[in-house]
Coordinates of C-alpha atoms and ligand atoms in Angstrom, one line a residue:
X9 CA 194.1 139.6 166.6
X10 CA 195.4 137.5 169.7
X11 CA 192.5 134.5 169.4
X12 CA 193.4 131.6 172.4
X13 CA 192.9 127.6 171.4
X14 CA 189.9 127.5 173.7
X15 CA 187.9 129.7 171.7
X16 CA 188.0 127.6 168.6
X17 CA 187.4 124.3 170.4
X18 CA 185.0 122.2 168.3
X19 CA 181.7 121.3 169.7
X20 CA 182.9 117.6 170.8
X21 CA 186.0 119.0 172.3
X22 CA 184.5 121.6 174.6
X23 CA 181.7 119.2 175.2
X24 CA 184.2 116.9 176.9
X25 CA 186.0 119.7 178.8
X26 CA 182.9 120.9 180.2
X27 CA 181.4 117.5 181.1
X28 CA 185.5 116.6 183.3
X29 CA 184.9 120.3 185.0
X30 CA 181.3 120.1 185.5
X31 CA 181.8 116.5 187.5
X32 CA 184.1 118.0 189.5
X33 CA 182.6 121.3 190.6
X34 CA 179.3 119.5 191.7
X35 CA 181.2 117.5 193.7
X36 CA 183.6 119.8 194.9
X37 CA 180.6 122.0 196.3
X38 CA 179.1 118.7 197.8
X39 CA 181.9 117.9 199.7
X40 CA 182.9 121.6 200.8
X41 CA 179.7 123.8 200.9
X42 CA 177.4 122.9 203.6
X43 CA 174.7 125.1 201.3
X44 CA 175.1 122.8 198.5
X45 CA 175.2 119.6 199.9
X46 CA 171.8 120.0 201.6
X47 CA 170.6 121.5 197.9
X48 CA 171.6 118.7 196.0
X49 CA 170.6 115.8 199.0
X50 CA 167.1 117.8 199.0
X51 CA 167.0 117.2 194.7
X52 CA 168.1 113.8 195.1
X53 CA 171.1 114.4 193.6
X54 CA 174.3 112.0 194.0
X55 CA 176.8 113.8 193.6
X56 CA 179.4 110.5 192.6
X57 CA 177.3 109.9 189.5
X58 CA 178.7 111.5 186.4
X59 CA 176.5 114.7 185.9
X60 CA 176.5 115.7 182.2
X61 CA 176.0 119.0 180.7
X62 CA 173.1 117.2 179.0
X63 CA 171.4 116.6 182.2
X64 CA 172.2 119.8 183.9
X65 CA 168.3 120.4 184.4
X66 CA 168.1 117.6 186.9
X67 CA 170.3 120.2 189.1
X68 CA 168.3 122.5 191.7
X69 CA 168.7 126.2 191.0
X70 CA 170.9 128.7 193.2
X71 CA 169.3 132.3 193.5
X72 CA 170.5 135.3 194.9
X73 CA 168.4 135.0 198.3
X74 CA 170.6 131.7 198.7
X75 CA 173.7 134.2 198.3
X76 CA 172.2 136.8 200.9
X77 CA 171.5 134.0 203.8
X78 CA 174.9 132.7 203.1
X79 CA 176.6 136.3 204.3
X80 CA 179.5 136.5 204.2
X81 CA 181.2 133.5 203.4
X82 CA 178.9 130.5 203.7
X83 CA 179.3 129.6 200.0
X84 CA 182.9 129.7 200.5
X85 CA 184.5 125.8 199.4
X86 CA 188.0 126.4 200.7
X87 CA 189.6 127.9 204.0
X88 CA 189.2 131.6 203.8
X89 CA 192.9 131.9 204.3
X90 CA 193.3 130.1 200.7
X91 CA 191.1 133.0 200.0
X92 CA 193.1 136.0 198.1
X93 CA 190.2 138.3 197.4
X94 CA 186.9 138.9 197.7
X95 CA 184.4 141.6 196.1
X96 CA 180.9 142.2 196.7
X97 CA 177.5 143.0 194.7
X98 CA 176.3 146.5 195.7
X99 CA 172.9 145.2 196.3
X100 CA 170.5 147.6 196.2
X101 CA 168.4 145.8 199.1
X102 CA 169.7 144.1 202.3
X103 CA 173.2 142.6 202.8
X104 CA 175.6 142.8 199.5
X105 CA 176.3 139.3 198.1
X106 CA 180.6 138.2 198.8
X107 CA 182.3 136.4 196.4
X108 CA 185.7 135.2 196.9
X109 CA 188.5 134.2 194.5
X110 CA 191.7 131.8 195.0
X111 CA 194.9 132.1 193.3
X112 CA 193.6 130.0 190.9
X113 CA 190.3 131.7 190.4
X114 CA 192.4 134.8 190.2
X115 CA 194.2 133.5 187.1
X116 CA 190.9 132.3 185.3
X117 CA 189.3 135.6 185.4
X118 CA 192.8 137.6 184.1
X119 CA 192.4 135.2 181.3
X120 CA 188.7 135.7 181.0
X121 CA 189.1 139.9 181.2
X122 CA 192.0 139.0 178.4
X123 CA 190.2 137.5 176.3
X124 CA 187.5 140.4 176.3
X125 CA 189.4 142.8 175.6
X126 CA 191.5 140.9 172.9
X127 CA 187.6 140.5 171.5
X128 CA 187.0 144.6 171.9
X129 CA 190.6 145.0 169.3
X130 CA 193.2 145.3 172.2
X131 CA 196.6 144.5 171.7
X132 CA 199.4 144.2 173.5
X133 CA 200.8 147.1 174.4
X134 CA 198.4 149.3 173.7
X135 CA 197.3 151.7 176.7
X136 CA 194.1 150.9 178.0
X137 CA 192.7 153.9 180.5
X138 CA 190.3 151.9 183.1
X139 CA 187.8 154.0 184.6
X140 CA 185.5 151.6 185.9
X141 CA 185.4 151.6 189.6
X142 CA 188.1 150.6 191.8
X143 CA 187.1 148.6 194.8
X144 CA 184.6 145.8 196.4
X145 CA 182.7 146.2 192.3
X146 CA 184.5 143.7 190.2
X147 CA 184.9 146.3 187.3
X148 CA 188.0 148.2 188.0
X149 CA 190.2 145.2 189.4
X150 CA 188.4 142.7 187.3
X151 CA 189.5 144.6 183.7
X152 CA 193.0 145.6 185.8
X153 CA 194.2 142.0 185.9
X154 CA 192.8 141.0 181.8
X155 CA 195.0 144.3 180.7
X156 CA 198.1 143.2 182.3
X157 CA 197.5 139.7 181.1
X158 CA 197.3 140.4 177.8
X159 CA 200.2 143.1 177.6
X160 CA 198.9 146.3 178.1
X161 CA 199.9 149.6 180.0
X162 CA 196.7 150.0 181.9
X163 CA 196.1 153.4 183.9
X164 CA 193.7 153.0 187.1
X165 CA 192.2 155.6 186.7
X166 CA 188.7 154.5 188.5
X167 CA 185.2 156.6 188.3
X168 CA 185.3 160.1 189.1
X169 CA 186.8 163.4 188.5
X170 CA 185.5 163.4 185.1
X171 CA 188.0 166.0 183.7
X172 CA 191.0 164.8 185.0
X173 CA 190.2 161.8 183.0
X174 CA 189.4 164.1 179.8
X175 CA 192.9 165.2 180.0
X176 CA 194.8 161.8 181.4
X177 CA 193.2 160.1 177.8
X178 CA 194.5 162.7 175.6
X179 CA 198.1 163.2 177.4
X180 CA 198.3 159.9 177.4
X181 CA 196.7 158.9 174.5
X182 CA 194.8 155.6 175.6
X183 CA 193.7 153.1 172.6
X184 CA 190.9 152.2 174.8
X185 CA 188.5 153.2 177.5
X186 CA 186.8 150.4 179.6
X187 CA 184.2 151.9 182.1
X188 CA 180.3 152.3 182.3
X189 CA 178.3 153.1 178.7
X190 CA 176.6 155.6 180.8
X191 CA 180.0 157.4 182.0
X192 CA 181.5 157.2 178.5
X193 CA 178.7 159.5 177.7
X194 CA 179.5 161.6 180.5
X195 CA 183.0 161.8 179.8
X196 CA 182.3 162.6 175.9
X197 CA 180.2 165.8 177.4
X198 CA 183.3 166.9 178.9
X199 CA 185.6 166.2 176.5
X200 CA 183.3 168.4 174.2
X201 CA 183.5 170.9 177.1
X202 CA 187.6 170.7 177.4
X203 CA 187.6 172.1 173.9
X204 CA 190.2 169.9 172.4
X205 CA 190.0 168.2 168.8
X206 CA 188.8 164.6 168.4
X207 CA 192.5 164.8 166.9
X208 CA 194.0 165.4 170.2
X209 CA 192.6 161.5 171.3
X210 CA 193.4 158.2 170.0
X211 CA 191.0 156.1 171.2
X212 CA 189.9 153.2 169.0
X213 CA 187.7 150.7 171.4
X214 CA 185.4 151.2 174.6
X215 CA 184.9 148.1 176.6
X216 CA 181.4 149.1 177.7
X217 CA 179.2 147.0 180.0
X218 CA 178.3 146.7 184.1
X219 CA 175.1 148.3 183.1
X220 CA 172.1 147.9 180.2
X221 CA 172.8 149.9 177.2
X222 CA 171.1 149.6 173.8
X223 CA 172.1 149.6 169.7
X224 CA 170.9 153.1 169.5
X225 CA 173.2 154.3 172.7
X226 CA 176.1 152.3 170.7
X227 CA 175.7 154.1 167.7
X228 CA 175.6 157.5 169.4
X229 CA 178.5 156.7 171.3
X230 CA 180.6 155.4 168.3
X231 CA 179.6 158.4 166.1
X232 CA 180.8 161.2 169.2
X233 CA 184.1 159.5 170.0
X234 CA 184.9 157.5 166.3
X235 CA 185.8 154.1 168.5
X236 CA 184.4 150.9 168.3
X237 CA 181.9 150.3 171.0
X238 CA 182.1 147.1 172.4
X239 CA 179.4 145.4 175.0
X240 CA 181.3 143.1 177.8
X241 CA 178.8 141.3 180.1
X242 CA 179.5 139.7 183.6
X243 CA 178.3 139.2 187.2
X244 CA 180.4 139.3 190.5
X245 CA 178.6 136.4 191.5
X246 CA 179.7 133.8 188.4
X247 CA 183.3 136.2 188.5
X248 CA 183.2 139.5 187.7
X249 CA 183.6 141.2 184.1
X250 CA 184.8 138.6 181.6
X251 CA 181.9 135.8 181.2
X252 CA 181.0 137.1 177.4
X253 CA 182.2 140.0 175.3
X254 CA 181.4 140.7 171.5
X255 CA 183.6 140.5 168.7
X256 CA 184.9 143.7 167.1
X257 CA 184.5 142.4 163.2
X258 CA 180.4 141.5 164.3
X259 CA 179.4 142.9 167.6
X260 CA 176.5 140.8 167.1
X261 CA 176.0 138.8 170.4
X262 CA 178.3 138.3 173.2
X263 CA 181.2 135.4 173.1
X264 CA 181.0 133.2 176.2
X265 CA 183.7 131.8 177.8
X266 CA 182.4 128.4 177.4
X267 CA 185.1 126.6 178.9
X268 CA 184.9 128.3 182.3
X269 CA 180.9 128.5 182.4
X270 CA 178.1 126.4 181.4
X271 CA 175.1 128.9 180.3
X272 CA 171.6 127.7 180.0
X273 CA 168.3 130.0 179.0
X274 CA 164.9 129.2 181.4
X275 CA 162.0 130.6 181.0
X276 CA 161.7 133.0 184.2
X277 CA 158.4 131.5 185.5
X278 CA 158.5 127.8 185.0
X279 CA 162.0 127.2 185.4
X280 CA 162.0 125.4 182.4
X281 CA 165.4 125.0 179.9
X282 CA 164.3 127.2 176.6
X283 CA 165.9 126.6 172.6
X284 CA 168.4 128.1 171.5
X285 CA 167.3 131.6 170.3
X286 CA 164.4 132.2 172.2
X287 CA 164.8 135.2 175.4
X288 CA 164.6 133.5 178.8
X289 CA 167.0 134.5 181.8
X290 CA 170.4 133.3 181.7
X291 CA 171.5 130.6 184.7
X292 CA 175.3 130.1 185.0
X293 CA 177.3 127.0 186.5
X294 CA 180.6 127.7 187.2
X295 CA 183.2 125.3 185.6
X296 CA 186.8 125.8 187.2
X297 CA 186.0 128.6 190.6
X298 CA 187.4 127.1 193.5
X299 CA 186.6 129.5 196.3
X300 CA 182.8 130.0 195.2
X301 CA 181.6 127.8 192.4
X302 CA 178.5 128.3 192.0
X303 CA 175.7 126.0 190.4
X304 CA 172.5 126.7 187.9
X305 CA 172.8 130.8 189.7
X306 CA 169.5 132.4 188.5
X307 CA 171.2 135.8 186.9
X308 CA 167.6 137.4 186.7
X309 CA 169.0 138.4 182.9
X310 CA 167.2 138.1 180.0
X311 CA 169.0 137.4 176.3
X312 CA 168.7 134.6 173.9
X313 CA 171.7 131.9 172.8
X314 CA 173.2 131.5 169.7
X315 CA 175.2 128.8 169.3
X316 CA 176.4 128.9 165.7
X317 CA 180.4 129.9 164.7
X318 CA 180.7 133.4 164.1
X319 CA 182.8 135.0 161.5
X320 CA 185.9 136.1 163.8
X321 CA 186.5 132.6 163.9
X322 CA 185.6 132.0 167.5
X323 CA 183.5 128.7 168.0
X324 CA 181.8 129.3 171.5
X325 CA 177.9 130.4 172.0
X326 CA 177.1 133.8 172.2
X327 CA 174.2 135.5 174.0
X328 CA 172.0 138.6 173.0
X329 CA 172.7 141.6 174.2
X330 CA 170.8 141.7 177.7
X331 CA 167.0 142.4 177.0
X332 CA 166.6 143.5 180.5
X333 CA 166.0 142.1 184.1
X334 CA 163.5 139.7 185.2
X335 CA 163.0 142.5 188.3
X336 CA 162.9 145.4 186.7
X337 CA 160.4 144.6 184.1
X338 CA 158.2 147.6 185.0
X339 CA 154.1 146.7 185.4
X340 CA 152.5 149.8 184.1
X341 CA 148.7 150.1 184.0
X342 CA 149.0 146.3 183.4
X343 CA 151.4 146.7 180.8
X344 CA 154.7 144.8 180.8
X345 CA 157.7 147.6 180.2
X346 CA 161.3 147.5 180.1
X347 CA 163.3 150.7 180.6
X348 CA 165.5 149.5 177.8
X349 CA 162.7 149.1 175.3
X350 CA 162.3 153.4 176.1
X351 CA 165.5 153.8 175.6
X352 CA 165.8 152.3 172.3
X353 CA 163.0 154.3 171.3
X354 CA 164.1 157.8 172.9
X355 CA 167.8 157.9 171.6
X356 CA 166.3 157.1 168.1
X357 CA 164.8 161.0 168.5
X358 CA 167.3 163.4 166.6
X359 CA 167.8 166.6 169.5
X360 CA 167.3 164.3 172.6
X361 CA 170.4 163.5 174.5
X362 CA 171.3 160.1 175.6
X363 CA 170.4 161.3 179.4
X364 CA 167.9 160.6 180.5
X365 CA 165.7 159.2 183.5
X366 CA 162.4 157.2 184.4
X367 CA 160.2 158.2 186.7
X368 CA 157.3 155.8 188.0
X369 CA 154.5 157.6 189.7
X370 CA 150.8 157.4 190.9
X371 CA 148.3 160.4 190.6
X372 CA 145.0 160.0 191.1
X373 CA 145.1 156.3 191.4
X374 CA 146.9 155.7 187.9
X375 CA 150.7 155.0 187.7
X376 CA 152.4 157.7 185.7
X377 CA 155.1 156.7 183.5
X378 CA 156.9 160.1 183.3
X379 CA 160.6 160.0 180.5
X380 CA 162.6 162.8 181.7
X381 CA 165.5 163.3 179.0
X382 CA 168.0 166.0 177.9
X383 CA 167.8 168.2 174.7
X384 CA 170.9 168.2 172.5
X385 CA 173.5 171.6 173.2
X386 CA 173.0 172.1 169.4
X387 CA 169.4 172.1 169.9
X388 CA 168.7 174.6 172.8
X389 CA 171.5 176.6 170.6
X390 CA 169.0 176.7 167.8
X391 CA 165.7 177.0 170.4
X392 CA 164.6 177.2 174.2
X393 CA 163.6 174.9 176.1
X394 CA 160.1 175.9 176.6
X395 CA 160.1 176.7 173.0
X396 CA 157.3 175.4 170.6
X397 CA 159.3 173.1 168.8
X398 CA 160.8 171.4 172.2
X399 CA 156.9 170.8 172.7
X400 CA 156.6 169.2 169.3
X401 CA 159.6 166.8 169.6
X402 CA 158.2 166.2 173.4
X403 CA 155.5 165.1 172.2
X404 CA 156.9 163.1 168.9
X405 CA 159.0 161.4 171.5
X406 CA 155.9 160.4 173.8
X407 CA 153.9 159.1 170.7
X408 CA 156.4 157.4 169.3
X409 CA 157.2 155.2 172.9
X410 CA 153.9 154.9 173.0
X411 CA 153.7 152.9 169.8
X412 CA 156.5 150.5 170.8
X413 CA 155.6 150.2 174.4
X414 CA 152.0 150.7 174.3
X415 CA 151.8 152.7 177.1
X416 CA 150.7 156.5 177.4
X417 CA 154.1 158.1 178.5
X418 CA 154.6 161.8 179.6
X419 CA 158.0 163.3 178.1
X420 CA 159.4 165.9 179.9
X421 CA 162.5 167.6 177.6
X422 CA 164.7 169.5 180.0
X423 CA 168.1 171.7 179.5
X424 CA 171.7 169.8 178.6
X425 CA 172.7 169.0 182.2
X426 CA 169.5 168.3 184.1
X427 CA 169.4 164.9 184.7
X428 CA 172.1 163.6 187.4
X429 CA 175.1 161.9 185.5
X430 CA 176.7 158.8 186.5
X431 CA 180.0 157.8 187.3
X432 CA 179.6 154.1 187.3
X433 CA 176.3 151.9 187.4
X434 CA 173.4 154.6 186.3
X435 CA 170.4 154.4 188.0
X436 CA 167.9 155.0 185.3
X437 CA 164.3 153.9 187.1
X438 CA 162.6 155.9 190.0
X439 CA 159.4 154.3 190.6
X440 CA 157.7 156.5 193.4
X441 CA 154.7 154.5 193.4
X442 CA 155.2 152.7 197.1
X443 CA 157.3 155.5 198.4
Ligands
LIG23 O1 178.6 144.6 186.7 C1 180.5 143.1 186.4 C2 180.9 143.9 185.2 C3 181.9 144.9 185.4 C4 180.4 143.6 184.0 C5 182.3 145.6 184.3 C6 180.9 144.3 182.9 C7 181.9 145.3 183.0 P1 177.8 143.2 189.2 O2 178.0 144.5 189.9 O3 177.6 142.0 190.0 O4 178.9 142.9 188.2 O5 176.4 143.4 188.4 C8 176.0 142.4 187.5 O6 175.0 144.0 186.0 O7 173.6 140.8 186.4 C9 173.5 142.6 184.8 O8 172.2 142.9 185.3 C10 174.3 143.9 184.8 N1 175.2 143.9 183.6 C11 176.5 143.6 183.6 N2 177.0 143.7 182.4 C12 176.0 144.1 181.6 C13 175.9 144.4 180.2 C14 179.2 143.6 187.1 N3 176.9 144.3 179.3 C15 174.8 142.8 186.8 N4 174.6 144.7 179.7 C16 174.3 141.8 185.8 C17 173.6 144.7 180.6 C18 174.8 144.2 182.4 N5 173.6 144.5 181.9

């Protein structure tokens, strides 16, 4: 297990790191960022006095709207030309968000994708087969520089061409996968398609993240491909992948990398700082970027904190698995929904595949909340589709949502291969009702 010093910092010790790096990002984006100087004049902030993590609250909040207005490079802090990279948010709305990245910055986010996948059981020189996407998404470069940080033979292989990939893993037998949990799943279909053994791969860890995914998706995942499944967590605009991965000997919450980021937990409507342990949406303040720190960002992600040591030896906080999105909490009939609380329920269903879709719609003046999933191959081998027993599980399915959502759902069980697969970020959620 490669385990770095700053992980097992104890609480004093970090504390004081934190508070040095915290001083001088607020008043590095005071004296550099046009943006934040006016935020922090308008809080009455003085940027000279010592700002503690303690009183990080006193600190106005940065959302992404502030990121959009600021296109491209108005949160920049140093020349562009000190710039080396940038990356941007796809955005599904409006102008992407850009993020840029110094030498420096560069350096603290290898260290940061190390340390992940030094978490998920890599080790140098393993073979790590990196499929997540190549380009302005952080994913693919992001995980690129970790695996050559921390020794290993990484293949950039990127999203797409699903087969190729079957057969690049088993020729050259990877240890791990990093890509979408969504496109593992894909990629599992066709290795079942390709016909080859689970002895003809080697794989032993998936570094899984970019996207929601839940316990019951892990566990299907891990039983198909016999790997540990490993959840890594990160936005472009506090870096990329890299701010918290879990643990291979717990997998219970997501290690933070404390010393780069401050995290805190509001509650979503009040703004206000929440205990440790209770879900609110995580805010990040950058602690060492250069090119973009970035101060109290609203993520718009909800998980909980838990700051207690964990058994792998690691002293920093973790954070829950993410809950869901403050804006795609879904308002059904009145009802609050998130997709992942279907999810959880619908992969619990033996013969339903872990594709599936949500479909939001009115009829009649009622919003419809229509599951469209996939029945297992072994399962339309055994019925049809249309059969009587589909119906039955259909509607086993739709009852049992029901109970955990509380919210009359329709469950439409459709052949293996119906529902659009993904090669990257799926997009689970169609709601029709404004189109
Ligand atoms: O998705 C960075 C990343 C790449 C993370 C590869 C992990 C692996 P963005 O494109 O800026 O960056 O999207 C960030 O994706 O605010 C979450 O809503 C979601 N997200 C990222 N990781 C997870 C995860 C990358 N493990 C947004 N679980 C975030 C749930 C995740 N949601």
């Amino acid at each position: 297990m490669v385990l770095s010093p700053q992980e097992q910092l104890d609480r004093p010790t970090l504390q004081a790191l934190q508070r040095e790096r915290l001083g001088w990002t607020v008043r590095h984006a005071y004296d550099h960022v046009p943006f934040y100087r006016g935020l922090l004049d308008g809080a009455g902030v003085d940027p000279l006095a010592e700002t503690l993590p303690e009183d990080l609250a006193s600190l106005p909040f940065t959302r992404k709207g502030d990121l959009r207005d600021q296109y491209p490079f108005g949160l920049f802090a140093v020349p562009r030309s000190d710039v080396l990279r940038v990356h941007a948010s796809s955005g599904t709305r409006g102008k992407p968000t850009v993020v840029g990245y110094t030498r420096g910055d560069l350096e603290v986010w290898a260290e940061c994708c190390a340390r992940s996948l030094a978490l998920a059981g890599a080790q140098p020189g393993d073979l790590l087969h990196n499929a997540y996407g190549y380009g302005l998404f952080t994913g693919g470069l992001g995980l690129h520089q970790g695996a050559e940080r921390l020794g290993l033979t990484v293949v950039p292989a990127s999203g797409g061409a699903t087969q190729r990939q079957v057969q690049l893993l088993a020729d050259f037998q990877a240890d791990g996968i990093a890509c979408t949990p969504s496109y593992l799943l894909n990629i599992a279909d066709a290795i079942d398609a390709s016909g080859l053994p689970r002895s003809a791969f080697r794989l032993r860890y998936a570094v899984l993240g970019a996207e929601p995914w839940t316990e019951s998706m892990r566990r299907q995942i891990e039983q198909r491909l016999g790997v540990d499944a490993i959840d890594i967590y990160g936005l472009s605009e506090v870096i990329g992948p890299g701010v918290g991965c879990e643990c291979r000997e717990e997998k219970d919450g997501l290690h933070l990398m404390e010393d780069h980021f401050l995290v805190e937990v509001v509650d979503p409507e009040t703004g206000e700082v929440l205990e440790d342990g209770t879900v609110g949406e995580l805010v990040f303040t950058s602690l060492t970027k250069e090119a973009f720190p970035i101060l109290r960002y609203r993520s718009g992600d909800l998980a909980s904190i838990d700051r207690r040591p964990c058994s792998c030896g690691r002293t920093t906080a973790r954070m829950s698995r993410i809950k869901g999105r403050t804006d795609d909490m879904l308002i059904i009939r009145g009802v609050n929904v998130f997709p992942s609380e279907i999810e959880a329920v619908l992969l619990r269903q033996p013969d339903i595949a872990p594709h599936y879709e949500v479909v939001i719609y009115r009829a009649r003046n009622l919003d419809v909340l229509e599951v469209r999933a996939e029945l297992t191959t072994e399962f339309v081998q055994r019925h049809r589709v249309d059969s009587e027993f589909a119906r039955l599980l259909a509607s086993r399915a739709a009852e049992a949502i029901r109970g955990e959502i509380g919210v009359a759902v329709e469950v439409q069980l459709m052949a293996p291969h119906s529902v659009p697969r993904s090669e990257g970020k799926a997009r689970r959620v169609q709601d029709l009702r404004n189109a």
